[in-house]
Structures are given as C-alpha cells and as structure tokens.
Coordinates of C-alpha atoms in Angstrom, one line a residue:
M209 CA 12.7 -9.7 -15.5
P210 CA 15.0 -12.5 -14.0
E211 CA 14.3 -12.9 -10.3
S212 CA 17.8 -13.1 -9.2
V213 CA 18.1 -9.2 -9.6
L214 CA 17.1 -9.2 -5.7
T215 CA 19.6 -11.8 -4.5
G216 CA 21.4 -10.5 -1.5
R217 CA 19.0 -7.4 -1.4
C218 CA 17.3 -6.7 1.9
I219 CA 13.9 -5.0 1.5
A220 CA 12.2 -3.4 4.6
I221 CA 8.4 -4.0 5.0
T222 CA 7.0 -1.6 7.5
R223 CA 3.5 -2.8 7.5
P224 CA 1.6 -3.7 10.5
P225 CA 2.0 -7.0 12.3
G226 CA 0.2 -9.8 10.4
Q227 CA -0.1 -8.1 7.1
A228 CA 3.4 -8.5 5.6
A229 CA 3.2 -12.2 4.7
A230 CA 2.4 -12.1 1.1
L231 CA 4.9 -9.6 0.3
T232 CA 7.5 -11.1 2.4
A233 CA 7.1 -14.2 0.4
A234 CA 7.1 -12.5 -2.9
I235 CA 10.6 -11.0 -1.9
E236 CA 12.0 -14.2 -0.9
A237 CA 10.8 -15.9 -3.8
A238 CA 12.6 -13.3 -6.0
G239 CA 16.0 -14.0 -4.2
G240 CA 15.8 -11.1 -1.6
V241 CA 15.8 -10.8 2.0
A242 CA 12.6 -9.5 3.7
L243 CA 13.1 -7.3 6.9
E244 CA 9.8 -6.7 8.6
V245 CA 9.7 -3.7 10.9
P246 CA 6.2 -2.6 11.6
L247 CA 5.7 1.2 11.8
I248 CA 1.9 0.9 12.7
E249 CA 0.2 -1.5 15.1
I250 CA -3.6 -2.2 14.8
E251 CA -5.9 -2.6 17.8
P252 CA -9.4 -3.0 18.2
H253 CA -11.8 0.0 19.0
E254 CA -13.6 -0.6 22.0
G255 CA -16.2 2.1 21.8
T256 CA -18.4 0.6 18.8
D257 CA -21.8 -0.8 19.7
Y258 CA -21.6 -4.0 17.4
R259 CA -24.9 -5.3 18.7
D260 CA -26.5 -2.2 17.6
L261 CA -24.8 -2.3 14.2
A262 CA -25.9 -6.1 13.7
T263 CA -29.4 -5.2 14.6
R264 CA -29.5 -2.5 11.8
L265 CA -27.3 -4.0 9.3
D266 CA -30.1 -4.8 6.9
S267 CA -31.2 -1.2 6.6
F268 CA -28.0 -0.4 4.5
D269 CA -27.7 -1.0 0.9
R270 CA -23.9 -1.0 0.9
V271 CA -21.3 -1.8 3.6
F272 CA -17.9 -0.2 2.7
F273 CA -14.7 -1.5 4.4
V274 CA -11.8 0.9 3.9
S275 CA -9.2 -1.9 4.7
A276 CA -8.3 -5.4 5.4
N277 CA -8.0 -4.3 9.1
A278 CA -11.9 -3.2 8.8
V279 CA -12.7 -6.6 7.5
A280 CA -10.8 -8.4 10.1
H281 CA -12.6 -6.5 13.1
G282 CA -15.8 -5.4 11.8
V283 CA -17.0 -8.7 10.2
T284 CA -15.9 -10.6 13.3
Q285 CA -17.5 -8.4 15.7
I286 CA -20.8 -8.1 13.9
R287 CA -21.0 -12.0 13.4
K288 CA -20.8 -12.5 17.0
H289 CA -24.2 -11.1 17.2
R290 CA -25.8 -12.4 13.9
A291 CA -25.0 -14.2 10.8
W292 CA -24.1 -11.4 7.9
P293 CA -27.5 -10.9 6.2
P294 CA -27.7 -11.3 2.2
G295 CA -28.9 -7.8 1.6
P296 CA -26.3 -5.3 1.9
A297 CA -23.6 -5.3 -0.9
V298 CA -19.8 -5.3 0.2
A299 CA -17.5 -3.0 -1.1
T300 CA -13.8 -2.1 -0.5
V301 CA -11.0 -0.2 -2.1
G302 CA -8.2 -2.3 -3.2
P303 CA -7.0 -6.0 -3.9
G304 CA -5.9 -6.8 -0.5
S305 CA -9.0 -5.9 1.5
A306 CA -11.0 -7.4 -1.3
R307 CA -9.2 -10.8 -0.8
A308 CA -9.8 -10.5 2.9
L309 CA -13.6 -10.1 2.1
Y310 CA -13.5 -13.1 -0.2
E311 CA -11.6 -15.2 2.6
A312 CA -14.3 -14.1 5.0
G313 CA -16.9 -15.7 2.8
F314 CA -18.3 -13.0 0.6
A315 CA -18.9 -14.3 -2.8
D316 CA -19.4 -11.1 -4.5
V317 CA -17.2 -8.0 -3.5
L318 CA -17.3 -4.7 -5.5
A319 CA -13.9 -2.7 -5.8
P320 CA -12.0 -0.7 -8.3
P321 CA -10.3 -2.6 -11.1
D322 CA -7.1 -0.4 -11.2
R323 CA -7.2 2.7 -9.0
F324 CA -7.2 1.6 -5.5
D325 CA -8.0 4.9 -3.6
T326 CA -11.1 6.7 -2.5
E327 CA -11.4 8.5 -6.0
G328 CA -11.3 4.9 -7.6
V329 CA -14.4 4.1 -5.4
L330 CA -16.0 7.3 -6.2
G331 CA -15.5 6.5 -9.9
L332 CA -17.5 3.1 -9.9
P333 CA -20.8 3.2 -11.6
E334 CA -22.2 1.7 -8.3
F335 CA -21.5 4.8 -6.3
S336 CA -22.5 7.4 -9.1
A337 CA -25.2 9.8 -7.9
E338 CA -27.7 8.1 -10.1
R339 CA -27.1 4.7 -8.4
I340 CA -26.4 5.9 -4.9
H341 CA -29.0 8.5 -4.2
G342 CA -31.5 7.6 -1.5
H343 CA -29.3 4.5 -0.5
G344 CA -27.7 3.8 3.1
V345 CA -24.1 3.3 3.3
L346 CA -22.4 2.0 6.3
I347 CA -18.5 2.9 6.2
L348 CA -16.3 0.6 8.6
R349 CA -12.9 2.0 9.0
G350 CA -10.1 2.9 11.5
D351 CA -9.8 5.9 13.7
G352 CA -9.3 9.2 11.9
G353 CA -8.7 8.8 8.0
R354 CA -9.9 10.6 5.1
E355 CA -13.5 12.0 5.1
L356 CA -13.7 12.3 1.2
L357 CA -15.8 9.1 0.6
A358 CA -18.4 10.0 3.2
D359 CA -18.7 13.5 2.2
E360 CA -19.0 12.9 -1.5
L361 CA -21.6 10.0 -1.0
R362 CA -23.8 12.5 1.0
K363 CA -23.5 15.0 -1.7
R364 CA -24.7 12.4 -4.0
G365 CA -27.8 11.9 -1.8
A366 CA -26.8 8.9 0.0
T367 CA -27.3 8.5 3.9
V368 CA -23.9 7.5 5.4
E369 CA -23.0 6.2 8.7
I370 CA -19.4 5.7 10.1
A371 CA -18.3 3.1 12.5
T372 CA -14.9 2.9 13.7
C373 CA -13.7 -0.7 14.3
Y374 CA -9.9 -0.3 15.0
R375 CA -7.4 2.1 15.8
R376 CA -3.8 2.6 15.0
R377 CA -1.0 2.7 17.2
L378 CA 2.5 4.1 16.5
P379 CA 5.1 1.7 18.1
L380 CA 8.6 3.0 19.1
V381 CA 11.0 1.4 16.6
S382 CA 14.9 1.5 16.6
C383 CA 15.7 3.2 13.1
A384 CA 18.9 1.2 13.4
E385 CA 17.1 -1.7 12.4
F386 CA 16.4 -0.1 8.7
L387 CA 20.4 0.3 8.3
R388 CA 21.0 -3.1 6.9
A389 CA 17.9 -2.8 4.6
D390 CA 18.8 -1.8 0.9
A391 CA 15.5 -0.3 0.3
L392 CA 12.2 0.3 1.9
T393 CA 8.5 -0.2 1.2
L394 CA 6.2 2.4 2.8
T395 CA 2.6 1.7 2.3
S396 CA 0.7 4.7 4.1
S397 CA 1.3 8.3 4.8
E398 CA 0.8 8.0 8.5
A399 CA 4.0 5.3 8.5
V400 CA 5.9 7.8 6.4
R401 CA 5.2 10.7 9.1
H402 CA 6.0 8.2 11.9
L403 CA 9.4 7.0 10.4
A404 CA 10.2 10.6 9.5
G405 CA 9.6 11.5 13.4
L406 CA 11.6 8.7 14.6
L407 CA 14.7 9.5 12.3
R408 CA 14.7 13.0 13.5
E409 CA 14.5 11.8 17.2
Q410 CA 17.2 9.1 16.8
G411 CA 19.5 10.9 14.4
V412 CA 19.6 8.4 11.9
V413 CA 19.2 10.8 8.8
S414 CA 21.4 8.5 6.4
L415 CA 18.3 6.6 6.0
T416 CA 16.4 9.2 3.9
A417 CA 19.0 8.5 1.0
K418 CA 17.9 4.9 0.6
P419 CA 15.3 4.1 -2.1
V420 CA 11.8 4.1 -0.9
F421 CA 8.9 2.3 -2.9
V422 CA 5.3 3.5 -2.4
P423 CA 2.1 2.2 -3.9
H424 CA 0.4 5.6 -4.2
G425 CA 1.1 9.3 -5.3
R426 CA -0.4 10.6 -2.0
I427 CA 2.2 8.5 -0.2
A428 CA 4.9 9.6 -2.6
E429 CA 4.2 13.2 -1.7
A430 CA 4.4 12.6 2.0
A431 CA 7.6 10.7 1.5
R432 CA 9.3 13.4 -0.3
K433 CA 7.9 16.3 2.0
A434 CA 9.5 14.1 4.8
G435 CA 12.9 14.3 3.3
F436 CA 13.2 11.1 1.6
D437 CA 15.3 11.6 -1.5
D438 CA 14.7 8.6 -3.8
V439 CA 11.1 7.9 -3.9
Y440 CA 9.4 5.3 -6.4
E441 CA 5.8 5.4 -6.7
T442 CA 4.5 1.8 -8.0
A443 CA 1.4 0.3 -8.8
G444 CA -0.9 -0.7 -5.9
G445 CA -0.9 -3.8 -3.9
D446 CA 2.0 -6.2 -3.4
V447 CA 2.0 -7.0 -7.2
G448 CA 2.8 -3.2 -8.1
L449 CA 5.3 -3.0 -5.1
M450 CA 7.2 -6.1 -6.4
Q451 CA 7.0 -4.8 -10.1
G452 CA 8.6 -1.4 -9.1
I453 CA 11.2 -3.2 -6.9
L454 CA 12.2 -5.8 -9.5
G455 CA 12.2 -2.9 -12.3
Y456 CA 14.3 -0.6 -10.1
Y457 CA 17.0 -3.2 -9.3
G458 CA 16.7 -4.9 -12.7
A459 CA 17.8 -1.6 -14.4
R460 CA 20.7 -1.5 -12.2
S461 CA 21.9 -5.1 -12.6

C-alpha cells in the first residue's frame, strides 16, 4: 500500500496528552497530517497508599496493569518506596502497555498475542483456573473501568486486590477543532461518549458523518450508538489503526 494515500489527509487523534506521539509519527510518515485533540486527560489518584502496597508487593504472584497509564503512575509511585521485587510476574493487556513495562525496565511481560482486551487476558494459559487458583493478583488501574477481569479471576480461585493509580478527566473541547479533520480515531468508549455529548451541546452534528477508526468492537458499538455513521473497526494498537486508515484511503485513491 503506497504511503502517499494519506497525503493531505488530516487525521484527528483523541488520545490523552502524551500518548499520541507514536500514532502522530506514523500518520506523518505516511504523508498525512495529525491533529491531536485529547478527549480524556489523565491525573494521579491521590487516595492510594503506595507505601502499604510496596510493603506487601511480594505477597502477590501477578501484578496486572490495565494500561500504559497504570504503568506510568503505579510503577513510579511504588518505586518511591522500594525497588520492584523479582517475585511477582507482570502482565498487561496490549502492545502499548507492554512497551511501557519494557521501557520501565521489566524484562518479562505477559500479554495476549493478538486479542488486546480483558477477554484476551483471560484466555492466556497463565490466567487459567488451573494456573491461577490460590494465587494473589494485584490489579493496577484507573478509576472505574470494567470489573470483568477481577470478577472472573476470583471465580477461578485467585485472591484479587485492586489499586487505583490514576483518574480520568473529561476536558472541555471545542468540536470546531475537528472540522478540518478528514477522519477521527477514537480509542476508548469513554472518549466516544464524551465527544458525542460535546457534539450535542455545541451543535456540531455534521462531525458524525466523518469516518471514525476504532481498535475494538466494543468501541465501535459505542460509536454507532452515539450516532457516528461511518465507523471502521481496525486491529488493535497503532499498527492496527494505521492499517485500517491506509486501507480505507487506499481503496479510495
């Protein structure tokens, strides 16, 4: 697929600040223009006792990070109180958060090879009932989020503890910023709902006709329910998004 298919195309990236660099670089390398308009901002969660977590970290067999944000906030805060012990295995859900763990100095990271969601994690042999029963799992995550992983691991006999590392804030965004974009990328259901609310409040309903690229079926469903007419589900991660975007415009060139 020639990279020139994106020449002159403006693609909006709605990830939180500091998390769009790789996708921006990929779009620009393919000749496109990246427009970064964050729909979610990430802030530290102040209510977690990291000193206590650090003290008890050796008691867990697995530490699961739900996102790169959990890595950035959780690892940094725990390391303020102690070096990370060699015992607990670290696991996560997708290539972005796995990369964050490697960059944080972890040599071995457990993550699904293809399905980058909770169901993919639960399908790993290391999280099967036979392997996880009787073991302790610490889940580091943001405020809210799905309970599926914790609930299912408990059903499989694990002892699960959840620690909140960060919280999400929904910034006020002018939807007029998106009007010069030819397409949008939406990488969380929360971002979809926030954008849909802003569109209703600001009366920029024409934006729902632009093509939207999403990396998961759950996000695609949220986008369609929110009124977006042209939704394309891609494979996961930046690579999957780029493949979807290039394929879309390549077919129309």
